[in-house]
Short mmCIF file of N, CA and C in Angstrom, two decimals:
data_model
loop_
_atom_site.label_atom_id
_atom_site.label_comp_id
_atom_site.label_asym_id
_atom_site.label_seq_id
_atom_site.Cartn_x
_atom_site.Cartn_y
_atom_site.Cartn_z
N MET P 1 -3.80 -38.19 1.88
CA MET P 1 -5.05 -38.06 2.60
C MET P 1 -5.88 -36.97 1.92
N ALA P 2 -7.15 -37.23 1.75
CA ALA P 2 -8.03 -36.29 1.08
C ALA P 2 -8.25 -35.05 1.94
N VAL P 3 -8.36 -33.94 1.27
CA VAL P 3 -8.62 -32.67 1.93
C VAL P 3 -10.13 -32.43 1.86
N ALA P 4 -10.77 -32.29 3.01
CA ALA P 4 -12.22 -32.07 3.02
C ALA P 4 -12.51 -30.67 2.50
N ARG P 5 -13.49 -30.57 1.62
CA ARG P 5 -13.89 -29.27 1.12
C ARG P 5 -15.40 -29.28 0.92
N GLU P 6 -15.97 -28.11 0.97
CA GLU P 6 -17.41 -27.97 0.80
C GLU P 6 -17.75 -28.24 -0.66
N VAL P 7 -18.71 -29.11 -0.89
CA VAL P 7 -19.17 -29.42 -2.24
C VAL P 7 -20.49 -28.68 -2.44
N SER P 8 -20.57 -27.92 -3.52
CA SER P 8 -21.75 -27.09 -3.73
C SER P 8 -23.00 -27.93 -3.99
N GLU P 9 -24.12 -27.33 -3.65
CA GLU P 9 -25.40 -27.98 -3.89
C GLU P 9 -25.62 -28.19 -5.38
N ASP P 10 -25.15 -27.23 -6.20
CA ASP P 10 -25.27 -27.36 -7.65
C ASP P 10 -24.51 -28.59 -8.15
N ARG P 11 -23.32 -28.80 -7.61
CA ARG P 11 -22.50 -29.95 -7.99
C ARG P 11 -23.22 -31.25 -7.61
N GLN P 12 -23.78 -31.30 -6.42
CA GLN P 12 -24.49 -32.49 -5.97
C GLN P 12 -25.71 -32.76 -6.87
N THR P 13 -26.44 -31.70 -7.24
CA THR P 13 -27.59 -31.84 -8.12
C THR P 13 -27.15 -32.34 -9.49
N GLU P 14 -26.06 -31.78 -9.99
CA GLU P 14 -25.52 -32.19 -11.29
C GLU P 14 -25.14 -33.68 -11.26
N LEU P 15 -24.48 -34.11 -10.19
CA LEU P 15 -24.10 -35.52 -10.07
C LEU P 15 -25.33 -36.41 -9.99
N MET P 16 -26.34 -35.98 -9.26
CA MET P 16 -27.57 -36.75 -9.15
C MET P 16 -28.19 -36.95 -10.53
N GLU P 17 -28.22 -35.88 -11.34
CA GLU P 17 -28.78 -35.97 -12.69
C GLU P 17 -27.96 -36.93 -13.56
N ILE P 18 -26.64 -36.86 -13.45
CA ILE P 18 -25.78 -37.77 -14.22
C ILE P 18 -26.09 -39.21 -13.83
N PHE P 19 -26.13 -39.48 -12.53
CA PHE P 19 -26.35 -40.85 -12.06
C PHE P 19 -27.73 -41.38 -12.44
N ILE P 20 -28.73 -40.51 -12.42
CA ILE P 20 -30.07 -40.93 -12.82
C ILE P 20 -30.09 -41.31 -14.30
N ARG P 21 -29.41 -40.52 -15.14
CA ARG P 21 -29.32 -40.85 -16.57
C ARG P 21 -28.57 -42.17 -16.78
N VAL P 22 -27.45 -42.31 -16.08
CA VAL P 22 -26.67 -43.54 -16.22
C VAL P 22 -27.49 -44.74 -15.74
N ARG P 23 -28.20 -44.58 -14.64
CA ARG P 23 -29.03 -45.68 -14.12
C ARG P 23 -30.09 -46.07 -15.15
N ARG P 24 -30.74 -45.07 -15.75
CA ARG P 24 -31.76 -45.35 -16.76
C ARG P 24 -31.16 -46.09 -17.95
N ASP P 25 -29.99 -45.62 -18.41
CA ASP P 25 -29.33 -46.25 -19.55
C ASP P 25 -28.91 -47.69 -19.24
N LEU P 26 -28.33 -47.89 -18.06
CA LEU P 26 -27.92 -49.24 -17.66
C LEU P 26 -29.12 -50.17 -17.55
N ASP P 27 -30.19 -49.67 -16.97
CA ASP P 27 -31.39 -50.49 -16.83
C ASP P 27 -31.91 -50.91 -18.21
N ALA P 28 -31.92 -49.98 -19.16
CA ALA P 28 -32.37 -50.30 -20.51
C ALA P 28 -31.45 -51.33 -21.16
N GLU P 29 -30.14 -51.19 -20.96
CA GLU P 29 -29.19 -52.15 -21.52
C GLU P 29 -29.38 -53.54 -20.90
N ILE P 30 -29.61 -53.58 -19.60
CA ILE P 30 -29.83 -54.86 -18.92
C ILE P 30 -31.08 -55.54 -19.50
N GLN P 31 -32.17 -54.78 -19.60
CA GLN P 31 -33.41 -55.35 -20.14
C GLN P 31 -33.21 -55.84 -21.57
N ASP P 32 -32.45 -55.09 -22.36
CA ASP P 32 -32.18 -55.48 -23.74
C ASP P 32 -31.39 -56.80 -23.79
N HIS P 33 -30.36 -56.91 -22.96
CA HIS P 33 -29.56 -58.14 -22.94
C HIS P 33 -30.39 -59.33 -22.44
N LEU P 34 -31.25 -59.10 -21.45
CA LEU P 34 -32.10 -60.20 -20.97
C LEU P 34 -33.05 -60.66 -22.06
N ARG P 35 -33.63 -59.70 -22.78
CA ARG P 35 -34.54 -60.05 -23.88
C ARG P 35 -33.80 -60.82 -24.97
N LYS P 36 -32.63 -60.31 -25.36
CA LYS P 36 -31.84 -60.98 -26.40
C LYS P 36 -31.36 -62.35 -25.93
N GLY P 37 -31.01 -62.46 -24.66
CA GLY P 37 -30.59 -63.74 -24.12
C GLY P 37 -31.71 -64.76 -24.17
N LYS P 38 -32.90 -64.31 -23.81
CA LYS P 38 -34.06 -65.20 -23.85
C LYS P 38 -34.35 -65.62 -25.29
N ASP P 39 -34.30 -64.65 -26.21
CA ASP P 39 -34.56 -64.94 -27.62
C ASP P 39 -33.52 -65.90 -28.20
N ALA P 40 -32.28 -65.81 -27.71
CA ALA P 40 -31.20 -66.63 -28.25
C ALA P 40 -31.09 -67.99 -27.56
N THR P 41 -31.89 -68.21 -26.53
CA THR P 41 -31.84 -69.50 -25.83
C THR P 41 -32.41 -70.58 -26.73
N PRO P 42 -31.60 -71.59 -27.03
CA PRO P 42 -32.07 -72.65 -27.93
C PRO P 42 -33.11 -73.55 -27.25
N ASP P 43 -33.96 -74.11 -28.06
CA ASP P 43 -34.96 -75.06 -27.57
C ASP P 43 -34.28 -76.42 -27.42
N LYS P 44 -34.07 -76.83 -26.20
CA LYS P 44 -33.35 -78.08 -25.93
C LYS P 44 -34.17 -79.31 -26.29
N THR P 45 -35.45 -79.11 -26.54
CA THR P 45 -36.28 -80.26 -26.89
C THR P 45 -36.24 -80.58 -28.37
N GLN P 46 -35.67 -79.66 -29.15
CA GLN P 46 -35.61 -79.89 -30.60
C GLN P 46 -34.53 -80.91 -30.94
N THR P 47 -34.79 -81.67 -31.99
CA THR P 47 -33.82 -82.62 -32.49
C THR P 47 -32.61 -81.86 -33.01
N GLY P 48 -31.43 -82.37 -32.74
CA GLY P 48 -30.22 -81.73 -33.23
C GLY P 48 -29.71 -80.63 -32.33
N TYR P 49 -30.18 -80.58 -31.10
CA TYR P 49 -29.70 -79.56 -30.15
C TYR P 49 -28.22 -79.76 -29.89
N ASP P 50 -27.49 -78.66 -29.98
CA ASP P 50 -26.05 -78.67 -29.71
C ASP P 50 -25.80 -77.68 -28.57
N PRO P 51 -25.16 -78.11 -27.48
CA PRO P 51 -24.92 -77.19 -26.35
C PRO P 51 -24.21 -75.90 -26.75
N SER P 52 -23.42 -75.93 -27.81
CA SER P 52 -22.73 -74.71 -28.24
C SER P 52 -23.71 -73.68 -28.80
N ASP P 53 -24.94 -74.13 -29.09
CA ASP P 53 -25.95 -73.20 -29.59
C ASP P 53 -26.34 -72.16 -28.54
N SER P 54 -26.01 -72.40 -27.29
CA SER P 54 -26.39 -71.47 -26.23
C SER P 54 -25.37 -70.36 -26.02
N ALA P 55 -24.34 -70.31 -26.85
CA ALA P 55 -23.30 -69.28 -26.68
C ALA P 55 -23.88 -67.86 -26.74
N GLY P 56 -24.81 -67.62 -27.65
CA GLY P 56 -25.41 -66.29 -27.77
C GLY P 56 -26.18 -65.90 -26.53
N SER P 57 -26.97 -66.83 -26.02
CA SER P 57 -27.74 -66.51 -24.82
C SER P 57 -26.81 -66.35 -23.62
N ASP P 58 -25.77 -67.18 -23.53
CA ASP P 58 -24.80 -67.05 -22.44
C ASP P 58 -24.16 -65.67 -22.45
N TYR P 59 -23.80 -65.20 -23.64
CA TYR P 59 -23.18 -63.87 -23.77
C TYR P 59 -24.12 -62.80 -23.22
N HIS P 60 -25.36 -62.81 -23.66
CA HIS P 60 -26.31 -61.76 -23.25
C HIS P 60 -26.62 -61.82 -21.76
N PHE P 61 -26.76 -63.02 -21.22
CA PHE P 61 -27.01 -63.13 -19.78
C PHE P 61 -25.80 -62.69 -18.97
N SER P 62 -24.61 -62.97 -19.48
CA SER P 62 -23.38 -62.53 -18.82
C SER P 62 -23.27 -61.00 -18.85
N MET P 63 -23.60 -60.40 -19.98
CA MET P 63 -23.57 -58.94 -20.09
C MET P 63 -24.59 -58.31 -19.15
N ALA P 64 -25.77 -58.91 -19.07
CA ALA P 64 -26.80 -58.38 -18.16
C ALA P 64 -26.30 -58.43 -16.71
N ALA P 65 -25.63 -59.52 -16.35
CA ALA P 65 -25.10 -59.65 -14.99
C ALA P 65 -24.02 -58.60 -14.72
N SER P 66 -23.15 -58.40 -15.70
CA SER P 66 -22.08 -57.42 -15.56
C SER P 66 -22.65 -56.01 -15.41
N LYS P 67 -23.61 -55.68 -16.24
CA LYS P 67 -24.24 -54.35 -16.18
C LYS P 67 -24.99 -54.17 -14.86
N SER P 68 -25.52 -55.26 -14.32
CA SER P 68 -26.22 -55.19 -13.03
C SER P 68 -25.29 -54.79 -11.90
N VAL P 69 -24.05 -55.24 -11.97
CA VAL P 69 -23.05 -54.85 -10.96
C VAL P 69 -22.83 -53.34 -11.02
N GLY P 70 -22.67 -52.82 -12.24
CA GLY P 70 -22.51 -51.37 -12.41
C GLY P 70 -23.73 -50.61 -11.94
N LEU P 71 -24.91 -51.14 -12.24
CA LEU P 71 -26.15 -50.50 -11.81
C LEU P 71 -26.22 -50.43 -10.29
N LYS P 72 -25.83 -51.48 -9.62
CA LYS P 72 -25.83 -51.49 -8.15
C LYS P 72 -24.90 -50.40 -7.61
N LYS P 73 -23.75 -50.23 -8.23
CA LYS P 73 -22.81 -49.20 -7.78
C LYS P 73 -23.36 -47.80 -8.02
N VAL P 74 -24.03 -47.61 -9.14
CA VAL P 74 -24.65 -46.31 -9.43
C VAL P 74 -25.75 -46.03 -8.41
N GLU P 75 -26.55 -47.04 -8.09
CA GLU P 75 -27.61 -46.86 -7.10
C GLU P 75 -27.03 -46.54 -5.72
N GLU P 76 -25.90 -47.15 -5.38
CA GLU P 76 -25.23 -46.82 -4.12
C GLU P 76 -24.76 -45.36 -4.11
N ALA P 77 -24.23 -44.91 -5.24
CA ALA P 77 -23.78 -43.52 -5.34
C ALA P 77 -24.97 -42.57 -5.21
N LEU P 78 -26.09 -42.91 -5.84
CA LEU P 78 -27.30 -42.09 -5.73
C LEU P 78 -27.79 -42.04 -4.28
N GLU P 79 -27.78 -43.17 -3.62
CA GLU P 79 -28.21 -43.22 -2.22
C GLU P 79 -27.30 -42.35 -1.36
N HIS P 80 -26.02 -42.39 -1.65
CA HIS P 80 -25.04 -41.57 -0.94
C HIS P 80 -25.42 -40.09 -1.06
N LEU P 81 -25.74 -39.68 -2.29
CA LEU P 81 -26.13 -38.28 -2.53
C LEU P 81 -27.46 -37.94 -1.85
N LYS P 82 -28.42 -38.85 -1.93
CA LYS P 82 -29.74 -38.59 -1.33
C LYS P 82 -29.64 -38.39 0.17
N ARG P 83 -28.67 -39.02 0.78
CA ARG P 83 -28.48 -38.87 2.23
C ARG P 83 -27.73 -37.58 2.57
N GLY P 84 -27.42 -36.80 1.54
CA GLY P 84 -26.77 -35.51 1.76
C GLY P 84 -25.27 -35.58 1.95
N ARG P 85 -24.69 -36.72 1.66
CA ARG P 85 -23.24 -36.86 1.79
C ARG P 85 -22.57 -36.34 0.53
N PRO P 86 -21.50 -35.60 0.68
CA PRO P 86 -20.79 -35.11 -0.50
C PRO P 86 -20.28 -36.27 -1.35
N TYR P 87 -20.30 -36.09 -2.63
CA TYR P 87 -19.84 -37.12 -3.55
C TYR P 87 -19.20 -36.43 -4.74
N GLY P 88 -18.23 -37.08 -5.34
CA GLY P 88 -17.62 -36.54 -6.54
C GLY P 88 -16.26 -35.93 -6.31
N ASP P 89 -15.73 -36.08 -5.10
CA ASP P 89 -14.38 -35.61 -4.81
C ASP P 89 -13.46 -36.82 -4.70
N CYS P 90 -12.24 -36.65 -5.14
CA CYS P 90 -11.24 -37.71 -5.09
C CYS P 90 -10.94 -38.08 -3.64
N SER P 91 -10.94 -39.37 -3.35
CA SER P 91 -10.67 -39.83 -1.99
C SER P 91 -9.19 -39.71 -1.62
N VAL P 92 -8.34 -39.44 -2.62
CA VAL P 92 -6.91 -39.33 -2.37
C VAL P 92 -6.49 -37.87 -2.22
N CYS P 93 -6.76 -37.07 -3.26
CA CYS P 93 -6.27 -35.68 -3.25
C CYS P 93 -7.34 -34.66 -2.86
N GLY P 94 -8.61 -35.07 -2.85
CA GLY P 94 -9.68 -34.17 -2.46
C GLY P 94 -10.19 -33.27 -3.57
N GLN P 95 -9.57 -33.33 -4.74
CA GLN P 95 -10.03 -32.49 -5.85
C GLN P 95 -11.31 -33.07 -6.45
N GLU P 96 -12.05 -32.21 -7.14
CA GLU P 96 -13.29 -32.62 -7.77
C GLU P 96 -12.98 -33.61 -8.90
N ILE P 97 -13.70 -34.72 -8.95
CA ILE P 97 -13.57 -35.68 -10.04
C ILE P 97 -14.31 -35.08 -11.24
N SER P 98 -13.70 -35.12 -12.40
CA SER P 98 -14.29 -34.47 -13.57
C SER P 98 -15.63 -35.09 -13.95
N GLU P 99 -16.49 -34.26 -14.52
CA GLU P 99 -17.79 -34.73 -14.98
C GLU P 99 -17.61 -35.82 -16.02
N ARG P 100 -16.61 -35.66 -16.89
CA ARG P 100 -16.35 -36.66 -17.93
C ARG P 100 -16.05 -38.03 -17.31
N ARG P 101 -15.21 -38.04 -16.28
CA ARG P 101 -14.87 -39.31 -15.62
C ARG P 101 -16.10 -39.90 -14.92
N LEU P 102 -16.87 -39.06 -14.26
CA LEU P 102 -18.05 -39.57 -13.56
C LEU P 102 -19.12 -40.08 -14.52
N ARG P 103 -19.18 -39.52 -15.71
CA ARG P 103 -20.11 -40.05 -16.72
C ARG P 103 -19.66 -41.44 -17.16
N ALA P 104 -18.34 -41.61 -17.30
CA ALA P 104 -17.80 -42.90 -17.73
C ALA P 104 -17.82 -43.92 -16.60
N VAL P 105 -17.46 -43.47 -15.39
CA VAL P 105 -17.39 -44.37 -14.23
C VAL P 105 -18.08 -43.66 -13.06
N PRO P 106 -19.41 -43.73 -13.00
CA PRO P 106 -20.16 -42.97 -12.01
C PRO P 106 -19.78 -43.26 -10.56
N PHE P 107 -19.24 -44.41 -10.31
CA PHE P 107 -18.89 -44.79 -8.94
C PHE P 107 -17.41 -44.57 -8.65
N ALA P 108 -16.74 -43.77 -9.50
CA ALA P 108 -15.31 -43.49 -9.30
C ALA P 108 -15.09 -42.81 -7.96
N ILE P 109 -14.03 -43.23 -7.28
CA ILE P 109 -13.69 -42.61 -5.99
C ILE P 109 -12.40 -41.81 -6.08
N ARG P 110 -11.71 -41.91 -7.24
CA ARG P 110 -10.46 -41.17 -7.43
C ARG P 110 -10.52 -40.41 -8.75
N CYS P 111 -9.83 -39.27 -8.80
CA CYS P 111 -9.70 -38.52 -10.05
C CYS P 111 -8.81 -39.33 -10.99
N THR P 112 -8.75 -38.92 -12.24
CA THR P 112 -7.98 -39.66 -13.23
C THR P 112 -6.51 -39.75 -12.85
N SER P 113 -5.93 -38.66 -12.38
CA SER P 113 -4.50 -38.67 -12.01
C SER P 113 -4.22 -39.65 -10.88
N CYS P 114 -5.02 -39.61 -9.84
CA CYS P 114 -4.81 -40.51 -8.70
C CYS P 114 -5.11 -41.96 -9.08
N GLU P 115 -6.07 -42.17 -9.97
CA GLU P 115 -6.38 -43.53 -10.43
C GLU P 115 -5.21 -44.08 -11.23
N ASP P 116 -4.60 -43.24 -12.07
CA ASP P 116 -3.42 -43.67 -12.84
C ASP P 116 -2.29 -44.10 -11.91
N VAL P 117 -2.07 -43.33 -10.86
CA VAL P 117 -1.02 -43.67 -9.88
C VAL P 117 -1.35 -45.00 -9.21
N ALA P 118 -2.61 -45.17 -8.80
CA ALA P 118 -3.03 -46.41 -8.13
C ALA P 118 -2.88 -47.61 -9.05
N GLU P 119 -3.26 -47.45 -10.32
CA GLU P 119 -3.13 -48.56 -11.26
C GLU P 119 -1.68 -48.89 -11.53
N SER P 120 -0.82 -47.88 -11.63
CA SER P 120 0.61 -48.12 -11.83
C SER P 120 1.19 -48.87 -10.64
N ARG P 121 0.80 -48.47 -9.46
CA ARG P 121 1.28 -49.13 -8.24
C ARG P 121 0.80 -50.58 -8.21
N ASP P 122 -0.48 -50.81 -8.54
CA ASP P 122 -1.02 -52.17 -8.55
C ASP P 122 -0.35 -53.02 -9.61
N SER P 123 -0.09 -52.42 -10.77
CA SER P 123 0.58 -53.14 -11.85
C SER P 123 1.98 -53.55 -11.41
N GLY P 124 2.67 -52.66 -10.73
CA GLY P 124 4.01 -52.96 -10.22
C GLY P 124 3.98 -54.08 -9.20
N ARG P 125 2.96 -54.10 -8.36
CA ARG P 125 2.83 -55.18 -7.37
C ARG P 125 2.62 -56.52 -8.06
N ARG P 126 1.79 -56.53 -9.11
CA ARG P 126 1.55 -57.79 -9.83
C ARG P 126 2.83 -58.29 -10.47
N ARG P 127 3.60 -57.36 -11.08
CA ARG P 127 4.86 -57.77 -11.71
C ARG P 127 5.83 -58.28 -10.66
N HIS P 128 5.90 -57.58 -9.54
CA HIS P 128 6.81 -57.95 -8.47
C HIS P 128 6.44 -59.33 -7.90
N ALA P 129 5.15 -59.63 -7.86
CA ALA P 129 4.69 -60.91 -7.32
C ALA P 129 4.82 -62.03 -8.35
N GLY P 130 5.28 -61.69 -9.55
CA GLY P 130 5.44 -62.70 -10.59
C GLY P 130 4.16 -63.03 -11.32
N VAL P 131 3.16 -62.20 -11.17
CA VAL P 131 1.89 -62.41 -11.84
C VAL P 131 1.85 -61.53 -13.08
N SER P 132 1.53 -62.12 -14.20
CA SER P 132 1.42 -61.29 -15.40
C SER P 132 -0.02 -61.36 -15.91
N TYR P 133 -0.52 -60.24 -16.30
CA TYR P 133 -1.86 -60.15 -16.84
C TYR P 133 -1.75 -59.58 -18.25
N LEU P 134 -2.45 -60.20 -19.17
CA LEU P 134 -2.51 -59.65 -20.51
C LEU P 134 -3.40 -58.43 -20.48
N ASN P 135 -2.96 -57.39 -21.11
CA ASN P 135 -3.75 -56.15 -21.20
C ASN P 135 -4.19 -55.66 -19.83
N ALA P 136 -3.30 -55.67 -18.86
CA ALA P 136 -3.65 -55.23 -17.51
C ALA P 136 -4.06 -53.77 -17.48
N ARG P 137 -3.67 -53.01 -18.44
CA ARG P 137 -4.06 -51.59 -18.47
C ARG P 137 -4.47 -51.23 -19.83
#
């Protein structure tokens, strides 16, 4: 169970700045993938159209969709902070999640140590259930 602790205003401001930068970067990446996807979309009216020609556009549109999911999570984290709710503490141990981890995964709810434990436990459950995943970790 997480231990509640006071999170400093400086920490909250720092997290807000990180999330705003990440949001800006993700938005730029999404726009770039959408533009590239549109540019790579083949003209189906041309003679010799091959459905496999759309692989490039499919890739970029898929990447834009994936990045949009991350953007939504970052926006949720920002909204959480704007409402004055503490953010950036591990939901398991209550310790501060490192700035490095939050830059990589802005919507992280666990510190690296607790996330490793959770992933190991989940991996064990998959093995126990007879499910195997390639590169699960």
